[in-house]
Amino acid sequence: SHLSPLTSHLSPLTSHHHHRQPLSTQDIDGESVVKLHSTGSPKVVIEFDCRDSTTDEGDYDEELVEAMEEAGMETEGGSAVAFTADVEKGSDLLRFHCTASEVVNIDTVEYLPGGESGVADNAYTGPDFDELDEDLKNAFHEYLEDVGVTESLSNFIAMYSDHKEQQEYTRWLQNVQKFTS
């Protein structure tokens, strides 16, 4: 996988940021969705679609940019990318809908008892994050950081999504050219 050089570059970088747990990456060629899994407890699953991004001229973690460039990855500009972070405890789920850029922006926090399948379509899963009290917002941000969803990871998601999009676009272009020639 093209990820192995990146993972080795990132391990010194992520080890002090993610004092909690390393993340493994699931990136399938030809698919736009990338998943990151933690192995620790609580279990964290992060998912993002490289098509869900907007250009964001951010100020990204320089060590991370260098590591990604050394691994031969494009990091032009950076993007703001929508992602979900699922924190699992038993069969219950706390799902954070976030945007990754220089920092982690939380849009909503859903509590899903019994996981995804256990929730009725019209269930109340949580308020709009902006409506919450500042202390509660800060507590959620701290909680995310504790389970490994840090600014550094946010930078990684934003830049990796950019790289993945380029890769899939190139693959698509080659396939279309072959088909039409």
Short mmCIF file of C-alpha atoms in Angstrom, two decimals:
data_model
loop_
_atom_site.label_atom_id
_atom_site.label_comp_id
_atom_site.label_asym_id
_atom_site.label_seq_id
_atom_site.Cartn_x
_atom_site.Cartn_y
_atom_site.Cartn_z
CA SER A 1 0.00 0.00 0.00
CA HIS A 2 1.23 3.52 -0.75
CA LEU A 3 0.49 4.32 2.88
CA SER A 4 3.36 2.42 4.45
CA PRO A 5 6.02 5.13 3.89
CA LEU A 6 3.57 7.73 5.15
CA THR A 7 2.71 5.73 8.24
CA SER A 8 6.37 5.32 9.13
CA HIS A 9 6.95 9.06 8.59
CA LEU A 10 3.95 9.88 10.70
CA SER A 11 4.62 7.52 13.58
CA PRO A 12 7.15 9.76 15.38
CA LEU A 13 4.79 12.64 14.67
CA THR A 14 1.64 10.98 15.85
CA SER A 15 3.13 9.14 18.81
CA HIS A 16 3.36 12.24 20.97
CA HIS A 17 0.10 13.71 19.67
CA HIS A 18 -1.90 10.53 20.04
CA HIS A 19 -0.60 9.47 23.39
CA ARG A 20 -3.75 7.37 23.50
CA GLN A 21 -3.71 5.09 20.49
CA PRO A 22 -2.37 4.68 16.97
CA LEU A 23 -4.81 4.74 14.05
CA SER A 24 -4.82 2.31 11.15
CA THR A 25 -5.93 3.57 7.75
CA GLN A 26 -8.32 1.80 5.40
CA ASP A 27 -8.02 3.30 1.92
CA ILE A 28 -9.33 1.25 -1.00
CA ASP A 29 -8.24 2.18 -4.52
CA GLY A 30 -11.19 3.36 -6.57
CA GLU A 31 -13.29 4.35 -3.55
CA SER A 32 -13.69 7.90 -2.28
CA VAL A 33 -14.27 7.03 1.39
CA VAL A 34 -11.31 6.60 3.76
CA LYS A 35 -11.62 5.09 7.25
CA LEU A 36 -9.26 5.45 10.20
CA HIS A 37 -9.60 2.97 13.08
CA SER A 38 -8.13 3.09 16.55
CA THR A 39 -7.27 -0.11 18.33
CA GLY A 40 -7.57 1.19 21.89
CA SER A 41 -10.47 1.76 24.19
CA PRO A 42 -12.86 3.42 23.58
CA LYS A 43 -12.80 2.35 19.93
CA VAL A 44 -12.77 5.31 17.53
CA VAL A 45 -13.69 5.08 13.85
CA ILE A 46 -13.17 8.11 11.63
CA GLU A 47 -14.63 8.27 8.15
CA PHE A 48 -14.37 10.89 5.43
CA ASP A 49 -15.12 11.15 1.73
CA CYS A 50 -12.49 12.92 -0.36
CA ARG A 51 -15.32 14.52 -2.37
CA ASP A 52 -16.64 16.28 0.75
CA SER A 53 -14.03 19.00 0.82
CA THR A 54 -13.80 22.71 0.19
CA THR A 55 -10.54 24.52 -0.49
CA ASP A 56 -9.18 26.13 2.62
CA GLU A 57 -5.89 27.99 2.49
CA GLY A 58 -4.97 26.81 5.94
CA ASP A 59 -1.86 27.04 8.04
CA TYR A 60 -1.04 23.37 8.50
CA ASP A 61 1.29 21.55 10.84
CA GLU A 62 4.69 22.00 9.13
CA GLU A 63 6.18 18.69 10.32
CA LEU A 64 3.15 16.92 8.92
CA VAL A 65 3.39 18.74 5.57
CA GLU A 66 7.07 17.75 5.32
CA ALA A 67 6.35 14.12 6.22
CA MET A 68 3.62 13.94 3.60
CA GLU A 69 5.77 15.56 0.93
CA GLU A 70 8.63 13.15 1.73
CA ALA A 71 6.15 10.31 1.29
CA GLY A 72 5.48 11.69 -2.19
CA MET A 73 2.04 13.07 -1.43
CA GLU A 74 0.54 16.23 -2.81
CA THR A 75 -0.38 18.72 -0.10
CA GLU A 76 -1.39 21.69 -2.23
CA GLY A 77 -3.38 24.26 -0.29
CA GLY A 78 -5.14 21.88 2.02
CA SER A 79 -8.88 21.48 2.34
CA ALA A 80 -11.64 21.67 4.88
CA VAL A 81 -13.08 18.17 4.95
CA ALA A 82 -16.28 16.88 6.53
CA PHE A 83 -15.72 13.76 8.64
CA THR A 84 -17.44 11.69 11.28
CA ALA A 85 -15.74 10.38 14.41
CA ASP A 86 -17.60 7.51 16.05
CA VAL A 87 -16.62 6.75 19.63
CA GLU A 88 -17.91 3.27 20.51
CA LYS A 89 -18.58 1.93 23.98
CA GLY A 90 -20.22 -1.46 23.99
CA SER A 91 -23.00 -1.23 21.45
CA ASP A 92 -23.56 2.50 22.03
CA LEU A 93 -22.13 5.22 19.84
CA LEU A 94 -21.29 8.88 20.22
CA ARG A 95 -20.98 10.30 16.70
CA PHE A 96 -19.24 13.61 16.11
CA HIS A 97 -19.93 15.30 12.77
CA CYS A 98 -16.89 17.51 12.24
CA THR A 99 -14.96 19.55 9.72
CA ALA A 100 -11.21 19.05 9.55
CA SER A 101 -8.96 21.95 8.66
CA GLU A 102 -6.28 23.58 10.80
CA VAL A 103 -8.47 22.76 13.78
CA VAL A 104 -11.31 20.34 14.48
CA ASN A 105 -14.68 22.03 14.11
CA ILE A 106 -17.60 20.12 15.61
CA ASP A 107 -20.92 20.56 13.79
CA THR A 108 -23.13 18.13 15.71
CA VAL A 109 -22.80 15.42 18.36
CA GLU A 110 -25.24 12.51 18.13
CA TYR A 111 -25.84 9.92 20.80
CA LEU A 112 -26.88 6.63 19.20
CA PRO A 113 -27.87 4.03 21.82
CA GLY A 114 -27.50 0.55 20.36
CA GLY A 115 -25.40 1.93 17.51
CA GLU A 116 -26.51 3.04 14.08
CA SER A 117 -29.10 0.33 13.55
CA GLY A 118 -30.72 0.87 16.95
CA VAL A 119 -31.95 4.41 16.26
CA ALA A 120 -35.38 5.25 14.87
CA ASP A 121 -35.42 7.60 11.84
CA ASN A 122 -37.06 10.41 13.76
CA ALA A 123 -35.18 9.94 17.06
CA TYR A 124 -33.81 13.03 18.81
CA THR A 125 -30.07 12.43 18.65
CA GLY A 126 -28.82 15.82 19.86
CA PRO A 127 -28.97 19.61 19.46
CA ASP A 128 -27.12 21.81 16.98
CA PHE A 129 -23.60 22.18 18.37
CA ASP A 130 -23.65 25.98 18.01
CA GLU A 131 -26.58 26.17 20.43
CA LEU A 132 -24.64 24.51 23.25
CA ASP A 133 -23.16 26.31 26.22
CA GLU A 134 -19.47 27.28 25.75
CA ASP A 135 -18.34 25.05 28.64
CA LEU A 136 -20.09 22.06 27.11
CA LYS A 137 -18.57 22.81 23.69
CA ASN A 138 -15.11 22.95 25.25
CA ALA A 139 -15.74 19.71 27.12
CA PHE A 140 -16.65 17.97 23.84
CA HIS A 141 -13.49 19.32 22.16
CA GLU A 142 -11.40 18.07 25.09
CA TYR A 143 -13.09 14.67 24.96
CA LEU A 144 -12.31 14.34 21.25
CA GLU A 145 -8.70 15.24 21.90
CA ASP A 146 -8.55 12.62 24.67
CA VAL A 147 -9.71 9.89 22.27
CA GLY A 148 -7.12 10.95 19.68
CA VAL A 149 -9.03 13.38 17.43
CA THR A 150 -6.45 16.15 17.71
CA GLU A 151 -5.52 19.18 15.60
CA SER A 152 -2.67 17.16 14.13
CA LEU A 153 -5.13 14.43 13.07
CA SER A 154 -7.42 17.11 11.66
CA ASN A 155 -4.52 18.44 9.56
CA PHE A 156 -3.79 14.90 8.41
CA ILE A 157 -7.42 14.29 7.36
CA ALA A 158 -7.53 17.55 5.42
CA MET A 159 -4.29 16.89 3.57
CA TYR A 160 -4.82 13.17 3.06
CA SER A 161 -8.24 13.87 1.58
CA ASP A 162 -6.61 16.23 -0.90
CA HIS A 163 -4.07 13.57 -1.86
CA LYS A 164 -6.77 10.89 -2.18
CA GLU A 165 -8.91 13.12 -4.39
CA GLN A 166 -5.95 13.76 -6.73
CA GLN A 167 -5.23 10.04 -6.87
CA GLU A 168 -8.82 9.06 -7.67
CA TYR A 169 -9.18 11.86 -10.22
CA THR A 170 -6.03 10.67 -12.02
CA ARG A 171 -7.31 7.08 -12.01
CA TRP A 172 -10.70 8.22 -13.34
CA LEU A 173 -9.06 10.29 -16.09
CA GLN A 174 -6.91 7.33 -17.21
CA ASN A 175 -9.95 5.04 -17.31
CA VAL A 176 -12.02 7.55 -19.30
CA GLN A 177 -9.15 8.11 -21.74
CA LYS A 178 -8.74 4.36 -22.26
CA PHE A 179 -12.49 3.98 -22.76
CA THR A 180 -12.80 6.80 -25.28
CA SER A 181 -9.63 6.16 -27.29
#
